[in-house]
Amino acid sequence: MVADGGMRPMVRETYGPVDLSREPIFAGGFINFGYWRAIDLERPVGEAERVRSQEDLYRHVLDTLTAAGLPRHPRILDVGCGLGMGCAIALREYGPVAVTGLDIHPDQLERARRAQAGLSPAERERLRFVQGAAEHMPVGDGGFDALISVEAAQHFPDLEAFAAETARVLRPGGRVAVTSFFTVDDAPGRTEQPARLLETYANGLDIARPVRALADAFTAAGLTEVRVESIGPDVWPGWDQWLARWWAPDTWPRNFLRAYEERILDYYVVTATRPE
């Protein structure tokens, strides 16, 4: 079931009245599991390390695109931008001429505008926020050098429509990088397994699909150089160690690591290029 405006009910609730950004597990205004490669997990993990992990997930995605040869001052679109924390990292560290943060939830965009009010005047001039769905982006054709999406694609109801929109809004030669968690394959019964372990799948917030579904959607949309990279070893152990501050091993949030260890879910970066 899809709510008015294309927003599914659990997405509307979770990112509206519930507001995940207020939860201590999502410190610093970010809402992602984190990329923990630079953090020593043999030592106690505090809020500073947690915030660093979330920042580093954006940096990993942006570094992946930079290594692929983006223009020196790219135009970047962040799909599912949340509170705009990744937009701020891009502005401060990657020299874009402009960053657009797109989110389906109006409450998130209102929070984003408040959260980024402290940017410098020059940074604010290069940042804008737009309400819209990943499947129907209210932006022009070919206007972006890079499209990123960090831990949002697990909510997108239609990956094919998202891929088609991605191909439309990228300029020729533009690149996309999506990072999120997916099932490892489409073996019989695989997409039903996450709901048995994880409440976010059982209640419909997250959608279980194989990572190949996104890669194939990019290919069908005419994108090329489609690559899938697992970054699970740098996500799941750190995320589980952080969760252990609040949740016992037998509670459902700790089942993310179990799902990874049992080869049900993994965390990926999927990249592609719009051909010249």
Backbone as numpy.savetxt, mean C-alpha at the origin, in Angstrom:
# Nx Ny Nz CAx CAy CAz Cx Cy Cz
-20.63 -6.92 -1.42 -21.47 -5.73 -1.42 -20.59 -4.48 -1.42
-20.96 -3.48 -2.20 -20.21 -2.24 -2.31 -21.08 -1.10 -1.83
-20.53 -0.25 -0.98 -21.28 0.89 -0.46 -21.34 1.98 -1.51
-22.14 3.01 -1.23 -22.27 4.14 -2.13 -20.90 4.73 -2.41
-20.70 5.14 -3.66 -19.43 5.73 -4.04 -18.35 4.71 -4.32
-18.70 3.40 -4.37 -17.72 2.37 -4.66 -16.93 1.90 -3.46
-17.27 2.37 -2.25 -16.54 1.98 -1.05 -17.23 0.81 -0.37
-16.48 -0.27 -0.15 -17.07 -1.41 0.54 -17.32 -1.08 2.00
-18.36 -1.68 2.61 -18.76 -1.29 3.97 -17.67 -1.38 5.01
-16.86 -2.46 5.00 -15.81 -2.59 6.02 -14.71 -1.57 5.82
-14.45 -1.18 4.58 -13.47 -0.11 4.32 -14.01 1.20 4.87
-15.29 1.47 4.61 -15.90 2.70 5.11 -15.81 2.77 6.64
-16.09 1.67 7.32 -16.09 1.66 8.79 -14.66 1.75 9.34
-13.77 0.95 8.80 -12.42 0.83 9.36 -11.62 2.11 9.21
-11.78 2.78 8.08 -11.01 4.00 7.84 -11.82 5.27 8.09
-13.04 5.07 8.59 -13.87 6.20 8.98 -13.97 6.27 10.48
-15.09 5.80 11.07 -15.27 5.90 12.52 -14.19 5.17 13.33
-13.75 4.01 12.87 -12.75 3.27 13.64 -11.40 3.97 13.61
-10.97 4.43 12.42 -9.73 5.19 12.24 -8.52 4.40 12.73
-8.04 3.49 11.90 -6.89 2.67 12.26 -5.66 3.49 12.63
-5.54 4.69 12.10 -4.35 5.49 12.39 -4.25 5.87 13.86
-5.33 5.71 14.63 -5.29 5.98 16.06 -4.76 4.80 16.86
-4.69 3.63 16.24 -4.27 2.43 16.96 -2.76 2.47 17.21
-2.32 2.11 18.42 -0.88 2.18 18.71 -0.03 1.26 17.85
-0.60 0.18 17.30 0.20 -0.68 16.43 0.58 0.03 15.14
-0.20 1.06 14.75 0.12 1.86 13.57 0.62 3.22 14.05
1.85 3.25 14.53 2.40 4.45 15.14 2.77 5.48 14.08
2.69 6.74 14.45 3.18 7.80 13.60 2.27 8.21 12.46
1.03 7.73 12.46 0.11 8.10 11.41 0.15 7.23 10.18
1.06 6.28 10.13 1.12 5.32 9.03 0.14 4.18 9.30
-0.21 3.46 8.25 -1.03 2.26 8.42 -0.45 1.18 7.51
0.68 0.61 7.92 1.23 -0.51 7.16 2.03 -1.41 8.09
2.38 -2.60 7.62 3.04 -3.60 8.44 4.52 -3.31 8.64
5.10 -2.51 7.77 6.50 -2.13 7.92 7.46 -2.99 7.12
8.62 -2.39 6.84 9.74 -3.04 6.17 10.90 -2.95 7.14
11.31 -4.09 7.72 12.12 -4.11 8.92 13.59 -4.43 8.66
14.04 -4.40 7.42 15.40 -4.84 7.10 16.46 -4.08 7.89
16.29 -2.79 8.07 17.30 -1.96 8.72 17.20 -1.96 10.25
16.28 -2.75 10.79 16.02 -2.72 12.24 16.50 -4.02 12.87
17.25 -3.90 13.95 17.78 -5.05 14.66 16.68 -5.69 15.51
16.17 -6.81 15.04 15.08 -7.48 15.74 15.57 -8.31 16.93
16.89 -8.35 17.13 17.43 -9.01 18.31 17.34 -8.10 19.54
17.01 -6.84 19.31 16.89 -5.88 20.40 15.43 -5.48 20.56
15.05 -4.93 21.72 13.65 -4.50 21.89 13.26 -3.47 20.83
12.06 -3.62 20.31 11.54 -2.73 19.27 10.58 -1.75 19.92
10.87 -0.46 19.79 10.01 0.58 20.33 9.30 1.36 19.24
8.65 2.44 19.63 7.87 3.22 18.67 8.75 3.83 17.59
9.96 4.25 17.95 10.84 4.84 16.93 11.18 3.83 15.85
11.46 2.59 16.25 11.75 1.55 15.26 10.51 1.21 14.44
9.37 1.22 15.10 8.12 0.94 14.38 7.85 1.99 13.31
7.99 3.26 13.67 7.78 4.32 12.68 8.80 4.18 11.55
10.05 3.89 11.89 11.08 3.70 10.86 10.68 2.59 9.90
10.14 1.50 10.41 9.75 0.39 9.54 8.70 0.82 8.53
7.75 1.63 8.96 6.68 2.08 8.07 7.21 3.08 7.04
8.09 3.97 7.48 8.73 4.88 6.53 9.53 4.09 5.50
10.24 3.06 5.97 11.12 2.31 5.08 10.34 1.50 4.06
9.09 1.14 4.36 8.30 0.46 3.35 8.06 1.39 2.16
7.73 2.65 2.43 7.59 3.62 1.35 8.92 3.83 0.63
10.00 3.95 1.41 11.31 4.16 0.77 11.68 2.99 -0.14
11.37 1.78 0.30 11.70 0.63 -0.55 10.94 0.70 -1.87
9.68 1.03 -1.81 8.88 1.16 -3.03 9.43 2.27 -3.92
9.71 3.43 -3.34 10.21 4.56 -4.12 11.61 4.29 -4.65
12.45 3.61 -3.87 13.78 3.26 -4.35 13.71 2.28 -5.52
12.75 1.37 -5.47 12.57 0.42 -6.57 12.28 1.16 -7.87
11.43 2.18 -7.80 11.11 2.95 -9.00 12.28 3.82 -9.44
12.97 4.43 -8.47 14.12 5.27 -8.81 15.20 4.45 -9.51
15.44 3.25 -9.03 16.44 2.39 -9.65 16.07 2.01 -11.07
14.79 2.05 -11.38 14.32 1.70 -12.72 14.45 2.86 -13.70
14.85 4.04 -13.21 15.13 5.14 -14.12 14.02 6.16 -14.26
13.46 6.61 -13.13 12.48 7.69 -13.20 13.15 9.00 -13.57
12.39 9.97 -14.09 12.94 11.31 -14.29 13.46 11.88 -12.98
14.34 12.85 -13.07 14.93 13.43 -11.88 13.88 14.07 -10.98
12.88 14.71 -11.56 11.82 15.36 -10.78 10.47 14.81 -11.26
10.09 13.63 -10.78 8.89 12.97 -11.29 7.60 13.55 -10.73
6.53 13.23 -11.42 5.18 13.45 -10.90 4.69 12.11 -10.37
4.31 12.09 -9.10 4.00 10.84 -8.41 2.54 10.83 -7.98
1.87 9.70 -8.18 0.52 9.47 -7.69 0.56 8.35 -6.67
0.04 8.61 -5.46 -0.01 7.63 -4.38 -1.47 7.20 -4.22
-1.77 5.96 -4.60 -3.14 5.45 -4.59 -3.40 4.71 -3.27
-4.42 5.20 -2.54 -4.66 4.69 -1.19 -3.71 5.37 -0.22
-3.65 6.69 -0.30 -2.60 7.45 0.39 -2.81 7.57 1.89
-4.00 7.26 2.41 -4.23 7.38 3.83 -4.00 8.80 4.32
-3.18 8.95 5.34 -2.92 10.26 5.94 -1.82 11.04 5.22
-1.39 10.54 4.08 -0.40 11.26 3.28 1.01 11.18 3.81
1.29 10.23 4.70 2.64 10.14 5.26 3.65 9.74 4.19
3.26 8.85 3.29 4.16 8.48 2.19 4.35 9.62 1.22
3.30 10.41 1.00 3.43 11.60 0.15 4.48 12.54 0.72
4.49 12.71 2.04 5.46 13.61 2.69 6.87 13.07 2.52
7.06 11.75 2.66 8.39 11.17 2.45 8.86 11.42 1.02
7.97 11.21 0.05 8.33 11.45 -1.34 8.74 12.90 -1.56
7.98 13.82 -1.00 8.29 15.24 -1.17 9.65 15.60 -0.57
9.93 15.07 0.59 11.14 15.46 1.31 12.40 14.77 0.80
12.25 13.56 0.26 13.44 12.75 -0.01 13.65 12.39 -1.48
12.66 12.59 -2.34 12.78 12.09 -3.71 12.63 13.18 -4.77
12.51 14.42 -4.39 12.57 15.53 -5.32 11.51 15.59 -6.40
10.27 15.18 -6.12 9.26 15.24 -7.19 8.83 16.67 -7.49
8.42 16.88 -8.72 7.85 18.19 -9.05 6.45 18.32 -8.45
5.77 17.18 -8.26 4.44 17.19 -7.66 4.09 15.79 -7.17
3.29 15.74 -6.10 2.77 14.48 -5.56 1.27 14.64 -5.39
0.51 13.65 -5.87 -0.93 13.61 -5.68 -1.27 12.40 -4.81
-1.95 12.64 -3.70 -2.43 11.55 -2.86 -3.90 11.30 -3.14
-4.23 10.07 -3.50 -5.61 9.70 -3.84 -6.10 8.68 -2.83
-7.30 8.91 -2.29 -7.89 7.95 -1.36 -9.40 7.96 -1.56
-10.02 6.81 -1.35 -11.46 6.70 -1.56 -12.25 7.28 -0.39
-11.61 7.38 0.78 -12.36 7.74 1.99 -12.21 9.23 2.30
-13.30 9.98 2.35 -13.18 11.42 2.63 -12.62 11.71 4.01
-12.90 10.84 5.00 -12.36 11.07 6.34 -10.83 10.97 6.34
-10.32 10.01 5.57 -8.87 9.88 5.48 -8.24 11.12 4.86
-8.88 11.65 3.84 -8.32 12.83 3.18 -8.36 14.05 4.10
-9.40 14.15 4.90 -9.46 15.25 5.86 -8.34 15.12 6.89
-8.11 13.90 7.36 -7.00 13.67 8.28 -5.66 13.95 7.60
-5.56 13.59 6.33 -4.31 13.82 5.60 -3.99 15.31 5.52
-5.00 16.11 5.23 -4.77 17.56 5.13 -4.31 18.12 6.47
-4.88 17.61 7.56 -4.43 18.06 8.88 -3.02 17.56 9.18
-2.77 16.30 8.86 -1.48 15.70 9.18 -0.34 16.37 8.44
-0.60 16.85 7.22 0.46 17.44 6.41 0.45 18.97 6.44
-0.30 19.54 7.35 -0.35 21.01 7.44 1.00 21.61 7.83
1.86 20.82 8.45 3.15 21.32 8.88 4.23 21.27 7.83
3.92 20.80 6.63 4.90 20.83 5.56 5.29 22.28 5.25
6.45 22.45 4.68 6.87 23.79 4.30 5.96 24.32 3.19
5.88 25.64 3.04 5.05 26.19 1.95 5.41 25.63 0.58
6.70 25.45 0.31 7.11 24.91 -0.98 6.63 23.48 -1.16
6.67 22.70 -0.07 6.19 21.32 -0.16 4.68 21.28 -0.34
3.96 22.12 0.39 2.50 22.14 0.25 2.07 22.52 -1.16
2.82 23.38 -1.81 2.49 23.78 -3.18 2.60 22.61 -4.15
3.42 21.63 -3.82 3.64 20.48 -4.71 2.78 19.27 -4.34
1.92 19.41 -3.33 1.10 18.30 -2.86 -0.37 18.63 -3.01
-1.14 17.68 -3.51 -2.60 17.81 -3.52 -3.21 16.48 -3.18
-4.42 16.52 -2.63 -5.16 15.32 -2.29 -6.45 15.29 -3.10
-6.80 14.08 -3.56 -7.97 13.89 -4.42 -8.74 12.68 -3.92
-10.06 12.80 -3.85 -10.88 11.66 -3.47 -11.26 10.86 -4.70
-11.08 9.55 -4.61 -11.46 8.69 -5.72 -11.06 7.26 -5.46
-11.64 6.35 -6.21 -11.36 4.92 -6.09 -10.20 4.54 -6.99
-9.51 3.47 -6.62 -8.41 2.96 -7.43 -8.88 2.54 -8.81
-10.16 2.16 -8.90 -10.72 1.69 -10.18 -11.27 2.82 -11.02
-11.38 4.00 -10.46 -11.92 5.17 -11.18 -11.18 6.41 -10.69
-9.96 6.61 -11.16 -9.12 7.69 -10.67 -9.52 9.01 -11.33
-9.88 10.01 -10.56 -10.33 11.28 -11.14 -9.16 12.20 -11.51
-8.26 11.68 -12.35 -7.10 12.43 -12.82 -6.98 12.20 -14.32
-6.22 13.07 -14.97 -6.12 13.02 -16.42 -5.25 11.89 -16.95
-5.31 11.69 -18.26 -4.52 10.66 -18.92 -3.05 11.05 -18.95
-2.17 10.09 -18.71 -0.75 10.26 -18.93 -0.09 11.34 -18.12
-0.61 11.63 -16.94 -0.09 12.75 -16.18 0.98 12.43 -15.15
1.35 11.14 -15.02 2.26 10.76 -13.93 3.41 9.91 -14.45
4.58 10.19 -13.86 5.77 9.39 -14.14 5.79 8.13 -13.29
5.16 8.18 -12.13 5.19 7.05 -11.20 3.88 6.96 -10.46
3.42 5.74 -10.27 2.25 5.46 -9.43 2.70 4.47 -8.38
2.45 4.80 -7.12 2.74 3.88 -6.03 1.45 3.57 -5.27
1.43 2.41 -4.65 0.33 2.06 -3.77 0.90 1.15 -2.69
0.82 1.61 -1.45 1.45 0.92 -0.32 0.38 0.36 0.60
0.29 -0.96 0.62 -0.63 -1.70 1.49 -2.06 -1.18 1.39
-2.55 -1.11 0.17 -3.94 -0.74 -0.08 -4.61 -1.72 -1.04
-3.83 -2.38 -1.88 -4.41 -3.22 -2.94 -5.19 -4.40 -2.40
-4.94 -4.79 -1.14 -5.72 -5.89 -0.56 -7.18 -5.50 -0.36
-7.48 -4.20 -0.49 -8.85 -3.72 -0.38 -9.51 -3.49 -1.75
-8.75 -3.43 -2.83 -9.32 -3.06 -4.13 -10.23 -4.18 -4.64
-11.50 -3.90 -4.90 -12.39 -4.97 -5.35 -12.14 -5.45 -6.77
-11.51 -4.64 -7.62 -11.37 -4.98 -9.03 -9.95 -4.66 -9.49
-9.08 -5.65 -9.45 -7.69 -5.42 -9.84 -7.55 -5.11 -11.32
-8.42 -5.69 -12.15 -8.35 -5.41 -13.58 -8.65 -3.94 -13.87
-9.66 -3.39 -13.19 -9.99 -1.98 -13.39 -8.87 -1.09 -12.85
-8.28 -1.47 -11.72 -7.15 -0.71 -11.19 -5.99 -0.72 -12.18
-5.70 -1.87 -12.75 -4.60 -1.95 -13.71 -4.87 -1.11 -14.94
-6.11 -1.13 -15.44 -6.46 -0.33 -16.61 -6.31 1.16 -16.31
-6.73 1.57 -15.14 -6.57 2.97 -14.74 -5.10 3.34 -14.57
-4.32 2.42 -14.04 -2.88 2.66 -13.92 -2.25 2.92 -15.28
-2.59 2.07 -16.25 -2.05 2.25 -17.60 -2.49 3.58 -18.20
-3.70 4.00 -17.88 -4.22 5.25 -18.43 -3.51 6.47 -17.87
-3.27 6.49 -16.55 -2.77 7.71 -15.93 -1.25 7.85 -16.00
-0.54 6.75 -16.30 0.90 6.85 -16.45 1.26 7.40 -17.83
2.30 8.19 -17.88 2.82 8.63 -19.17 3.55 7.45 -19.83
3.77 7.47 -21.13 4.62 6.44 -21.76 6.00 6.41 -21.09
6.41 5.24 -20.68 7.65 5.09 -19.93 7.47 5.19 -18.43
6.28 5.57 -17.97 6.02 5.67 -16.54 5.96 4.30 -15.89
6.17 4.28 -14.57 6.25 3.00 -13.86 5.32 2.97 -12.65
4.91 1.77 -12.30 4.06 1.54 -11.14 4.75 0.57 -10.21
4.57 0.79 -8.89 5.02 -0.16 -7.88 3.94 -0.28 -6.82
3.46 -1.49 -6.64 2.41 -1.79 -5.66 2.99 -2.76 -4.64
2.84 -2.46 -3.37 3.25 -3.40 -2.34 2.06 -3.71 -1.44
1.86 -5.00 -1.20 0.76 -5.45 -0.34 0.92 -6.94 -0.11
-0.03 -7.52 0.60 0.01 -8.96 0.86 -1.07 -9.66 0.04
-0.70 -10.82 -0.50 -1.54 -11.63 -1.37 -1.34 -13.10 -1.01
-2.24 -13.96 -1.50 -1.97 -15.38 -1.39 -0.84 -15.74 -2.34
-0.11 -16.79 -2.01 1.08 -17.13 -2.79 0.73 -17.75 -4.14
-0.47 -18.34 -4.24 -0.89 -18.95 -5.49 -2.41 -19.13 -5.45
-2.94 -19.77 -6.48 -4.38 -20.01 -6.53 -4.69 -21.51 -6.47
-3.92 -22.23 -5.66 -4.20 -23.64 -5.45 -5.62 -23.81 -4.92
-6.24 -24.96 -5.17 -7.61 -25.17 -4.70 -7.76 -24.89 -3.20
-8.72 -24.04 -2.87 -8.98 -23.70 -1.49 -8.08 -22.62 -0.91
-7.09 -22.16 -1.68 -6.12 -21.21 -1.14 -6.78 -19.89 -0.70
-7.68 -19.36 -1.52 -8.25 -18.05 -1.18 -9.24 -18.13 -0.02
-9.64 -19.35 0.38 -10.49 -19.48 1.56 -9.67 -19.59 2.84
-8.40 -19.96 2.73 -7.60 -20.20 3.93 -7.39 -18.95 4.79
-7.11 -17.76 4.23 -6.88 -16.62 5.11 -8.04 -16.30 6.04
-9.28 -16.49 5.58 -10.44 -16.17 6.41 -10.54 -17.09 7.62
-9.93 -18.26 7.56 -9.95 -19.17 8.70 -8.94 -18.76 9.77
-7.98 -17.95 9.38 -6.91 -17.55 10.30 -7.01 -16.10 10.75
-7.56 -15.23 9.88 -7.41 -13.79 10.08 -8.75 -13.08 9.99
-9.06 -12.32 11.01 -10.34 -11.63 11.09 -10.56 -10.65 9.95
-9.50 -10.01 9.48 -9.67 -9.01 8.43 -10.12 -9.62 7.11
-9.83 -10.90 6.91 -10.37 -11.60 5.74 -11.77 -12.12 6.02
-11.99 -12.60 7.24 -13.31 -13.14 7.58 -14.38 -12.06 7.54
-14.04 -10.82 7.94 -15.06 -9.76 7.96 -15.17 -8.98 6.66
-14.31 -9.32 5.68 -14.41 -8.69 4.37 -13.58 -7.45 4.17
-12.77 -7.05 5.15 -11.92 -5.89 4.94 -10.86 -6.17 3.88
-10.17 -7.30 4.01 -9.16 -7.71 3.05 -9.74 -8.75 2.10
-9.25 -8.76 0.87 -9.72 -9.69 -0.17 -8.59 -10.63 -0.51
-8.82 -11.93 -0.44 -7.79 -12.93 -0.70 -7.71 -13.22 -2.19
-6.56 -12.88 -2.78 -6.30 -13.16 -4.20 -4.82 -13.48 -4.37
-4.48 -14.29 -5.37 -3.06 -14.59 -5.60 -2.35 -13.38 -6.19
-1.07 -13.27 -5.90 -0.30 -12.14 -6.42 -0.30 -12.13 -7.94
-0.42 -13.31 -8.56 -0.44 -13.36 -10.02 -1.65 -12.64 -10.58
-2.71 -12.50 -9.79 -3.89 -11.79 -10.28 -3.55 -10.35 -10.60
-2.73 -9.71 -9.77 -2.33 -8.33 -10.05 -1.34 -8.28 -11.20
-0.36 -9.17 -11.21 0.61 -9.19 -12.30 -0.07 -9.43 -13.64
-1.00 -10.37 -13.67 -1.71 -10.66 -14.92 -2.60 -9.48 -15.33
-3.18 -8.79 -14.36 -4.00 -7.62 -14.68 -3.15 -6.52 -15.30
-1.95 -6.31 -14.80 -1.05 -5.33 -15.41 -0.73 -5.71 -16.85
-0.43 -6.98 -17.07 -0.12 -7.43 -18.42 -1.31 -7.25 -19.34
-2.50 -7.61 -18.88 -3.70 -7.47 -19.70 -3.99 -6.01 -20.02
-3.57 -5.10 -19.15 -3.80 -3.66 -19.37 -2.77 -3.06 -20.33
-1.82 -3.87 -20.79 -0.83 -3.39 -21.74 0.48 -2.95 -21.12
0.62 -3.13 -19.81 1.88 -2.79 -19.17 2.91 -3.89 -19.43
4.18 -3.52 -19.38 5.25 -4.47 -19.67 6.24 -4.50 -18.50
7.25 -5.36 -18.65 8.28 -5.51 -17.61 7.65 -5.77 -16.25
6.62 -6.60 -16.23 5.93 -6.90 -14.98 6.79 -7.84 -14.14
7.06 -7.42 -12.91 7.90 -8.23 -12.02 7.23 -8.33 -10.66
7.40 -9.50 -10.04 6.87 -9.78 -8.70 8.04 -10.13 -7.79
8.17 -9.41 -6.69 9.26 -9.64 -5.73 8.65 -9.88 -4.35
9.03 -10.99 -3.73 8.64 -11.23 -2.34 9.57 -10.46 -1.42
8.97 -9.71 -0.49 9.76 -9.06 0.57 9.32 -9.57 1.94
8.67 -10.73 1.95 8.16 -11.29 3.19 9.18 -11.42 4.31
10.42 -11.87 4.03 11.40 -11.99 5.13 11.70 -10.67 5.83
11.46 -9.55 5.14 11.71 -8.23 5.74 10.44 -7.58 6.28
9.33 -8.31 6.23 8.05 -7.78 6.73 7.54 -8.60 7.91
7.30 -9.89 7.70 6.52 -10.67 8.65 7.18 -10.84 10.02
8.47 -11.18 10.14 9.03 -11.35 11.48 8.99 -10.06 12.31
9.31 -8.93 11.68 9.27 -7.66 12.41 7.86 -7.28 12.82
6.92 -7.46 11.90 5.51 -7.18 12.20 5.04 -8.04 13.37
5.40 -9.32 13.36 4.96 -10.20 14.44 5.60 -9.80 15.76
6.87 -9.42 15.73 7.52 -8.99 16.98 6.84 -7.75 17.54
6.45 -6.83 16.68 5.75 -5.63 17.14 4.37 -5.99 17.70
3.65 -6.87 17.02 2.33 -7.28 17.49 2.41 -7.96 18.86
3.53 -8.61 19.14 3.66 -9.34 20.40 3.59 -8.44 21.62
3.72 -7.13 21.42 3.56 -6.20 22.55 2.13 -6.20 23.06
1.16 -6.52 22.19 -0.25 -6.45 22.56 -0.99 -7.78 22.47
-0.49 -8.69 21.61 -1.27 -9.88 21.29 -0.48 -11.14 21.62
-1.17 -12.10 22.24 -0.56 -13.38 22.56 -0.42 -14.22 21.30
0.46 -15.24 21.32 0.68 -16.05 20.12 -0.56 -16.73 19.59
-1.56 -17.00 20.43 -2.73 -17.74 19.97 -3.88 -16.83 19.52
-3.62 -15.54 19.38 -4.67 -14.61 18.94 -4.54 -14.36 17.43
-5.66 -13.94 16.82 -5.69 -13.91 15.35 -4.65 -12.98 14.71
-4.31 -11.80 15.28 -3.32 -10.98 14.58 -1.97 -11.67 14.40
-1.62 -12.56 15.34 -0.34 -13.26 15.23 -0.37 -14.32 14.14
-1.56 -14.57 13.58 -1.66 -15.56 12.51 -1.14 -15.06 11.17
-0.82 -13.77 11.06 -0.18 -13.32 9.82 1.14 -14.04 9.61
1.95 -14.13 10.66 3.21 -14.86 10.54 2.97 -16.33 10.26
1.98 -16.90 10.91 1.64 -18.30 10.64 1.25 -18.49 9.18
0.43 -17.60 8.65 0.00 -17.72 7.26 1.19 -17.63 6.31
2.18 -16.81 6.66 3.40 -16.73 5.85 4.20 -18.02 5.97
4.38 -18.49 7.18 5.19 -19.70 7.39 4.54 -20.93 6.75
3.22 -20.94 6.67 2.52 -22.06 6.04 2.32 -21.86 4.54
2.94 -20.83 3.99 2.90 -20.54 2.55 1.47 -20.33 2.06
0.71 -19.58 2.84 -0.63 -19.15 2.45 -0.59 -17.72 1.92
0.02 -16.83 2.69 0.17 -15.42 2.33 1.64 -15.07 2.22
1.92 -14.04 1.43 3.23 -13.41 1.46 3.06 -11.93 1.13
4.13 -11.20 1.31 4.14 -9.75 1.07 5.00 -9.50 -0.16
4.49 -8.67 -1.09 5.15 -8.53 -2.39 5.28 -7.07 -2.81
6.22 -6.83 -3.70 6.25 -5.62 -4.51 6.06 -6.06 -5.96
5.06 -5.47 -6.61 4.77 -5.77 -8.01 5.01 -4.49 -8.81
5.86 -4.58 -9.82 6.21 -3.42 -10.62 5.89 -3.67 -12.09
5.68 -2.60 -12.82 5.41 -2.68 -14.26 5.68 -1.33 -14.89
5.73 -1.31 -16.23 6.03 -0.11 -17.00 4.98 0.09 -18.08
4.59 1.33 -18.30 3.79 1.63 -19.49 4.76 1.79 -20.66
4.60 1.02 -21.70 5.57 1.09 -22.80 5.56 2.45 -23.49
6.72 2.81 -24.06 6.86 4.07 -24.78 5.99 4.04 -26.04
